[in-house]
CSV table of C-alpha atoms in Angstrom, one decimal:
chain,number,residue,atom,x,y,z
K,1,MET,CA,-4.3,19.0,8.8
K,2,ASP,CA,-7.6,18.1,7.2
K,3,GLN,CA,-9.3,21.7,7.2
K,4,GLY,CA,-9.0,24.1,4.3
K,5,VAL,CA,-6.0,24.4,2.0
K,6,SER,CA,-2.9,22.4,2.9
K,7,ARG,CA,0.4,24.0,3.7
K,8,LEU,CA,2.2,22.0,0.9
K,9,GLY,CA,3.0,23.6,-2.2
K,10,LYS,CA,3.9,20.8,-4.6
K,11,VAL,CA,3.7,16.9,-4.4
K,12,VAL,CA,5.0,14.5,-7.1
K,13,LEU,CA,3.5,11.0,-7.6
K,14,LEU,CA,5.3,8.4,-9.4
K,15,GLY,CA,3.0,5.6,-10.5
K,16,GLY,CA,0.1,8.2,-10.1
K,17,SER,CA,-2.4,6.2,-12.2
K,18,GLY,CA,-3.0,3.5,-10.1
K,19,GLN,CA,-5.7,3.1,-7.4
K,20,ILE,CA,-3.4,4.5,-4.6
K,21,GLY,CA,-1.9,7.3,-6.8
K,22,GLN,CA,-5.4,8.3,-7.9
K,23,THR,CA,-6.5,8.4,-4.2
K,24,LEU,CA,-3.5,10.6,-3.2
K,25,ALA,CA,-3.9,12.8,-6.3
K,26,HIS,CA,-7.4,13.4,-5.5
K,27,HIS,CA,-6.7,14.2,-1.8
K,28,PHE,CA,-3.9,16.6,-2.5
K,29,HIS,CA,-5.7,18.3,-5.4
K,30,GLY,CA,-8.7,18.8,-3.4
K,31,ARG,CA,-6.5,20.4,-0.7
K,32,GLY,CA,-5.1,22.9,-3.1
K,33,VAL,CA,-1.7,21.3,-3.7
K,34,ASP,CA,0.0,21.4,-7.0
K,35,VAL,CA,0.0,17.7,-8.0
K,36,ILE,CA,2.1,16.1,-10.7
K,37,SER,CA,1.3,12.5,-11.6
K,38,VAL,CA,4.0,10.7,-13.3
K,39,SER,CA,3.1,7.4,-15.0
K,40,ARG,CA,3.8,4.9,-17.7
K,41,THR,CA,0.1,5.0,-18.8
K,42,PRO,CA,-1.1,8.5,-20.3
K,43,HIS,CA,-4.3,9.7,-18.7
K,44,SER,CA,-6.3,12.9,-18.5
K,45,ALA,CA,-6.8,14.3,-15.0
K,46,PRO,CA,-7.5,17.8,-13.4
K,47,TRP,CA,-3.8,17.9,-12.3
K,48,THR,CA,-0.5,17.8,-14.3
K,49,THR,CA,0.4,14.4,-15.8
K,50,VAL,CA,3.7,13.4,-17.3
K,51,THR,CA,4.8,10.0,-18.7
K,52,TRP,CA,8.0,8.0,-18.1
K,53,ASP,CA,9.2,4.5,-18.6
K,54,GLY,CA,9.4,3.5,-15.0
K,55,LYS,CA,13.1,2.9,-14.8
K,56,THR,CA,15.1,5.9,-16.2
K,57,VAL,CA,15.6,9.7,-15.4
K,58,GLY,CA,14.2,11.8,-18.1
K,59,ARG,CA,12.7,15.1,-18.5
K,60,TRP,CA,10.1,14.3,-15.7
K,61,ALA,CA,12.8,14.8,-13.3
K,62,LYS,CA,12.5,18.7,-13.7
K,63,CYS,CA,9.0,18.1,-11.8
K,64,LEU,CA,11.0,17.5,-8.7
K,65,GLU,CA,12.7,21.1,-8.5
K,66,GLY,CA,11.4,22.5,-5.2
K,67,ALA,CA,8.7,20.0,-4.5
K,68,ASP,CA,7.7,19.3,-1.0
K,69,ALA,CA,7.6,15.6,-1.6
K,70,ILE,CA,8.1,12.9,-4.1
K,71,ILE,CA,6.0,9.7,-3.5
K,72,ASN,CA,7.1,6.6,-5.5
K,73,LEU,CA,4.3,4.1,-5.8
K,74,SER,CA,5.6,2.3,-8.9
K,75,GLY,CA,5.7,-1.4,-9.3
K,76,SER,CA,4.0,-4.1,-11.3
K,77,SER,CA,0.8,-5.6,-9.9
K,78,ILE,CA,1.1,-8.7,-7.5
K,79,ASN,CA,-2.3,-9.8,-8.5
K,80,THR,CA,-1.1,-12.3,-10.9
K,81,ARG,CA,0.4,-15.8,-11.2
K,82,PHE,CA,4.1,-15.9,-9.8
K,83,THR,CA,5.6,-17.2,-12.9
K,84,ARG,CA,9.3,-16.8,-13.7
K,85,LYS,CA,8.3,-13.9,-15.9
K,86,HIS,CA,5.9,-12.2,-13.5
K,87,ARG,CA,8.4,-12.6,-10.7
K,88,ALA,CA,11.0,-10.7,-12.6
K,89,LEU,CA,8.7,-8.0,-13.4
K,90,ILE,CA,7.3,-7.7,-9.9
K,91,LEU,CA,10.8,-7.4,-8.4
K,92,HIS,CA,12.7,-5.3,-11.0
K,93,SER,CA,9.8,-2.7,-11.6
K,94,ARG,CA,10.0,-1.9,-8.0
K,95,LEU,CA,13.9,-1.7,-7.7
K,96,ASP,CA,14.3,0.2,-11.0
K,97,ALA,CA,11.8,2.8,-10.0
K,98,THR,CA,13.4,3.2,-6.7
K,99,LYS,CA,16.9,3.6,-8.2
K,100,ALA,CA,15.6,6.1,-10.8
K,101,THR,CA,13.7,8.0,-8.0
K,102,ALA,CA,17.0,8.4,-6.1
K,103,ALA,CA,18.9,9.6,-9.4
K,104,ALA,CA,16.4,12.1,-10.2
K,105,ILE,CA,16.4,13.6,-6.5
K,106,ARG,CA,20.0,13.8,-6.9
K,107,SER,CA,19.9,15.6,-10.0
K,108,ARG,CA,17.9,18.6,-8.6
K,109,ARG,CA,19.4,21.8,-7.1
K,110,ARG,CA,16.4,22.1,-4.8
K,111,PRO,CA,15.4,18.4,-4.4
K,112,PRO,CA,12.1,17.4,-2.5
K,113,ARG,CA,12.3,17.7,1.2
K,114,VAL,CA,10.9,14.2,1.6
K,115,TRP,CA,10.8,11.0,-0.4
K,116,LEU,CA,8.1,8.5,0.4
K,117,ASN,CA,8.6,5.1,-1.1
K,118,ALA,CA,6.0,2.5,-1.4
K,119,SER,CA,6.6,-0.8,0.5
K,120,ALA,CA,4.2,-3.4,1.9
K,121,VAL,CA,3.4,-5.2,5.2
K,122,ASP,CA,4.2,-8.5,3.5
K,123,ILE,CA,7.8,-7.9,4.7
K,124,TYR,CA,6.4,-9.4,8.0
K,125,PRO,CA,6.0,-13.0,8.6
K,126,HIS,CA,2.5,-14.8,8.6
K,127,SER,CA,1.3,-13.9,12.1
K,128,LEU,CA,-1.6,-14.1,14.4
K,129,THR,CA,-0.1,-11.6,16.9
K,130,PRO,CA,0.5,-7.8,16.2
K,131,THR,CA,3.5,-6.9,14.1
K,132,PRO,CA,4.8,-3.5,14.7
K,133,GLU,CA,7.6,-1.7,12.6
K,134,THR,CA,10.2,-3.2,14.9
K,135,THR,CA,9.2,-6.8,14.0
K,136,VAL,CA,11.9,-6.5,11.1
K,137,SER,CA,14.4,-4.2,12.5
K,138,GLY,CA,17.2,-2.7,10.7
K,139,TYR,CA,15.8,-3.9,7.4
K,140,ARG,CA,17.2,-7.4,8.1
K,141,ASP,CA,15.1,-10.5,7.7
K,142,THR,CA,14.1,-11.8,11.1
K,143,GLY,CA,11.7,-14.4,10.2
K,144,ALA,CA,9.7,-13.4,7.2
K,145,ILE,CA,11.4,-15.9,5.1
K,146,ASP,CA,12.1,-19.4,6.5
K,147,SER,CA,11.9,-23.1,5.3
K,148,THR,CA,8.4,-23.7,6.8
K,149,THR,CA,6.8,-20.8,5.0
K,150,PRO,CA,5.0,-21.6,1.6
K,151,GLU,CA,7.3,-20.6,-1.4
K,152,SER,CA,5.1,-18.0,-2.9
K,153,TRP,CA,4.9,-16.1,0.6
K,154,ARG,CA,8.6,-16.2,0.8
K,155,PHE,CA,8.9,-14.7,-2.5
K,156,LEU,CA,6.5,-11.7,-1.5
K,157,SER,CA,8.6,-11.0,1.6
K,158,GLU,CA,11.9,-11.2,-0.2
K,159,VAL,CA,10.7,-8.7,-2.9
K,160,VAL,CA,9.6,-6.4,-0.2
K,161,TRP,CA,13.0,-6.8,1.8
K,162,ARG,CA,15.0,-6.2,-1.5
K,163,TRP,CA,12.8,-3.1,-2.1
K,164,GLU,CA,13.3,-1.4,1.1
K,165,GLU,CA,17.0,-2.5,1.1
K,166,THR,CA,17.4,-0.6,-2.2
K,167,PHE,CA,15.5,2.4,-0.9
K,168,ARG,CA,17.6,2.5,2.2
K,169,THR,CA,21.0,2.3,0.6
K,170,GLU,CA,20.3,5.1,-2.0
K,171,GLN,CA,21.9,8.3,-0.9
K,172,VAL,CA,19.9,11.4,-1.4
K,173,PRO,CA,21.6,14.1,1.0
K,174,GLY,CA,19.2,16.6,2.4
K,175,THR,CA,16.0,14.5,1.6
K,176,ARG,CA,14.1,12.7,4.3
K,177,LYS,CA,13.0,9.2,3.6
K,178,VAL,CA,9.9,7.1,4.6
K,179,ALA,CA,9.2,3.8,3.6
K,180,LEU,CA,5.3,3.3,3.3
K,181,ARG,CA,4.5,-0.2,4.5
K,182,THR,CA,1.1,-0.2,3.0
K,183,THR,CA,-1.6,-2.7,3.8
K,184,LEU,CA,-5.0,-3.3,2.1
K,185,MET,CA,-6.3,0.1,1.3
K,186,LEU,CA,-10.0,0.0,0.7
K,187,SER,CA,-12.1,2.5,-1.3
K,188,PRO,CA,-15.4,2.1,-3.1
K,189,ASP,CA,-13.7,2.9,-6.5
K,190,GLN,CA,-14.4,0.8,-9.6
K,191,GLY,CA,-11.7,-2.0,-9.8
K,192,GLY,CA,-10.7,-1.9,-6.1
K,193,ILE,CA,-10.7,-4.9,-3.7
K,194,PHE,CA,-13.5,-3.6,-1.7
K,195,ARG,CA,-15.6,-3.8,-4.9
K,196,LEU,CA,-14.7,-7.4,-5.6
K,197,LEU,CA,-15.2,-8.3,-1.8
K,198,SER,CA,-18.7,-6.7,-1.7
K,199,THR,CA,-19.8,-8.2,-5.0
K,200,LEU,CA,-18.7,-11.6,-3.8
K,201,ALA,CA,-20.8,-11.0,-0.5
K,202,ARG,CA,-23.9,-9.8,-2.5
K,203,PHE,CA,-23.9,-13.1,-4.3
K,204,GLY,CA,-23.8,-15.2,-0.9
K,205,LEU,CA,-20.0,-15.8,-1.3
K,206,GLY,CA,-18.9,-13.6,1.6
K,207,GLY,CA,-18.0,-16.2,4.2
K,208,PRO,CA,-14.6,-16.8,5.8
K,209,GLN,CA,-11.8,-17.5,3.5
K,210,GLY,CA,-9.6,-20.4,4.5
K,211,SER,CA,-9.6,-21.1,8.2
K,212,GLY,CA,-10.9,-17.5,8.7
K,213,GLU,CA,-8.4,-17.1,11.5
K,214,GLN,CA,-5.8,-15.2,9.4
K,215,PHE,CA,-5.7,-11.5,10.3
K,216,VAL,CA,-6.7,-8.8,7.9
K,217,SER,CA,-4.9,-5.6,8.1
K,218,TRP,CA,-6.6,-2.7,6.3
K,219,ILE,CA,-7.2,1.1,6.2
K,220,HIS,CA,-9.8,3.3,4.8
K,221,HIS,CA,-8.8,5.4,1.7
K,222,VAL,CA,-9.5,8.7,3.4
K,223,ASP,CA,-7.1,7.7,6.4
K,224,TYR,CA,-4.4,6.5,3.9
K,225,ALA,CA,-4.3,9.9,2.2
K,226,ARG,CA,-4.4,11.8,5.6
K,227,ALA,CA,-1.5,9.5,7.0
K,228,VAL,CA,0.7,10.1,4.0
K,229,GLU,CA,0.1,13.9,4.3
K,230,PHE,CA,0.8,13.6,8.1
K,231,LEU,CA,4.1,11.9,7.4
K,232,ILE,CA,5.1,14.7,4.8
K,233,GLU,CA,4.5,17.3,7.3
K,234,ARG,CA,6.1,15.6,10.5
K,235,GLU,CA,9.8,16.1,9.8
K,236,GLU,CA,10.9,14.0,12.7
K,237,ILE,CA,9.5,10.7,11.1
K,238,ALA,CA,11.7,8.7,9.1
K,239,GLY,CA,12.2,4.9,8.2
K,240,PRO,CA,9.6,2.3,7.8
K,241,VAL,CA,6.0,3.1,9.0
K,242,ASN,CA,3.0,0.9,8.8
K,243,ILE,CA,0.1,2.6,6.9
K,244,THR,CA,-2.7,0.7,8.5
K,245,SER,CA,-5.7,1.1,10.7
K,246,PRO,CA,-5.1,0.4,14.4
K,247,GLN,CA,-7.5,-2.5,14.5
K,248,PRO,CA,-6.8,-5.5,12.3
K,249,LEU,CA,-9.3,-8.4,12.8
K,250,PRO,CA,-9.6,-12.0,11.9
K,251,ASN,CA,-10.9,-12.7,8.4
K,252,ARG,CA,-13.9,-14.4,9.7
K,253,GLU,CA,-15.1,-11.3,11.5
K,254,PHE,CA,-13.9,-9.1,8.7
K,255,MET,CA,-16.3,-10.9,6.3
K,256,ARG,CA,-19.0,-11.1,8.9
K,257,LEU,CA,-19.2,-7.3,9.4
K,258,LEU,CA,-19.0,-6.8,5.6
K,259,ARG,CA,-22.0,-9.0,5.1
K,260,GLN,CA,-23.9,-7.3,7.9
K,261,ALA,CA,-23.3,-3.8,6.4
K,262,LEU,CA,-24.5,-5.2,3.1
K,263,ARG,CA,-27.4,-6.8,4.9
K,264,MET,CA,-26.7,-10.2,3.5
K,265,PRO,CA,-27.4,-13.0,5.9
K,266,ILE,CA,-25.8,-15.7,4.0
K,267,GLY,CA,-22.1,-16.1,3.3
K,268,LEU,CA,-20.8,-19.4,2.0
K,269,PRO,CA,-17.1,-20.2,3.3
K,270,ALA,CA,-14.3,-20.6,0.8
K,271,PRO,CA,-12.1,-23.3,2.2
K,272,ALA,CA,-8.3,-23.3,1.4
K,273,PHE,CA,-8.5,-25.9,-1.4
K,274,GLY,CA,-11.2,-23.9,-3.0
K,275,ILE,CA,-9.0,-20.6,-2.9
K,276,GLN,CA,-6.0,-22.6,-4.3
K,277,LEU,CA,-8.4,-23.8,-7.3
K,278,SER,CA,-9.9,-20.5,-7.8
K,279,SER,CA,-6.5,-18.8,-7.7
K,280,LEU,CA,-5.4,-21.0,-10.7
K,281,LEU,CA,-8.6,-20.1,-12.6
K,282,LEU,CA,-8.2,-16.3,-11.9
K,283,ARG,CA,-4.6,-16.2,-12.6
K,284,THR,CA,-3.6,-14.9,-9.1
K,285,GLU,CA,-1.9,-16.3,-6.0
K,286,PRO,CA,-3.7,-17.6,-2.7
K,287,VAL,CA,-1.1,-15.8,-0.5
K,288,LEU,CA,-3.1,-12.6,-1.1
K,289,VAL,CA,-6.1,-14.2,0.8
K,290,LEU,CA,-4.5,-16.9,3.2
K,291,LYS,CA,-1.5,-15.0,4.8
K,292,SER,CA,-2.2,-13.6,7.9
K,293,ARG,CA,-1.4,-9.9,8.4
K,294,CYS,CA,-1.6,-8.4,11.6
K,295,SER,CA,0.5,-5.2,11.2
K,296,ILE,CA,-0.1,-2.3,13.6
K,297,PRO,CA,0.8,1.3,13.0
K,298,THR,CA,2.9,2.0,16.0
K,299,VAL,CA,4.9,5.0,14.4
K,300,LEU,CA,1.6,6.9,13.5
K,301,GLN,CA,0.4,6.2,17.0
K,302,LYS,CA,3.5,7.4,18.6
K,303,HIS,CA,3.3,10.6,16.7
K,304,GLY,CA,-0.3,11.5,17.4
K,305,PHE,CA,-2.1,10.5,14.2
K,306,THR,CA,-5.8,10.0,14.6
K,307,TRP,CA,-7.9,8.0,12.2
K,308,ASN,CA,-11.4,9.1,11.0
K,309,PHE,CA,-12.0,5.2,10.6
K,310,PRO,CA,-10.1,3.4,13.3
K,311,ASP,CA,-12.4,0.3,13.4
K,312,TRP,CA,-13.8,-1.9,10.7
K,313,PRO,CA,-17.6,-1.6,11.6
K,314,GLY,CA,-17.4,2.3,11.1
K,315,ALA,CA,-15.3,2.1,8.0
K,316,VAL,CA,-17.3,-0.7,6.2
K,317,GLN,CA,-20.4,1.2,6.8
K,318,ASP,CA,-18.9,4.3,5.1
K,319,LEU,CA,-17.6,2.2,2.3
K,320,VAL,CA,-21.0,0.6,1.5
K,321,VAL,CA,-22.6,4.2,1.5
K,322,GLY,CA,-19.9,5.2,-0.9
K,323,HIS,CA,-20.3,2.1,-3.0
């Protein structure tokens, strides 16, 4: 799959101007695929770019004619305070884009062969044990939302559940559907989470966050793009797929290995109350750091996908060099 020119002809990316969209666009463009990036933000790129409003079918739908795949990544950032206004935007930006994607697919005489729709591992409950795709079976909530879970954590799980439910119920005859339950994608690009974590570590702030016992699910950006192409090509795969490395690890160990790769011996811890306070100052939510995500890629493993960077020590070394 990784050698030479791809067998794919055309891939359409909705929400293509974000970090994940840019990662996929660079990957497919480099493999000789005709990439069309559809975004609310006009931007220049070496591939075709088209604008849309994120919620309605317009002229951009013509791009889907005869495409191998459409990948919908659209949705407002969750890296913000969960105010009433932002909650509505986070939820409805995802539902609207998903419904518009389905309508655009149905409008085509030659629709895409496969529709990959973004999702997230936050559909799963806070867990210190492995969570495969079957943890939430049949797209029904089996524990991700309960009365003992912090309210902001329940909000994220509910958003992802409703997002996938909308995706599942939209009818697109002849087009296979895959829900990309994405975890923390790490790349050395400016503005990404790896840049933030490595900067904190270089200033001696790369210690464990909260208890340090919560698990971190992650994936190297190269493997993320490879996994997406794998899913496009494997026609027997449908439904939810965890897009993660096979080796999640506790936050304490994750940060220790990051410091080691950066040759930084000191890493001051960030206790939970400190994260609560800094989240207020940074206008974000502590759930992004304190929730344990221990998702494992059972579907990818079952179908024979191989990772270039399956473990964090090797991945972080590569990312530090790329940085």
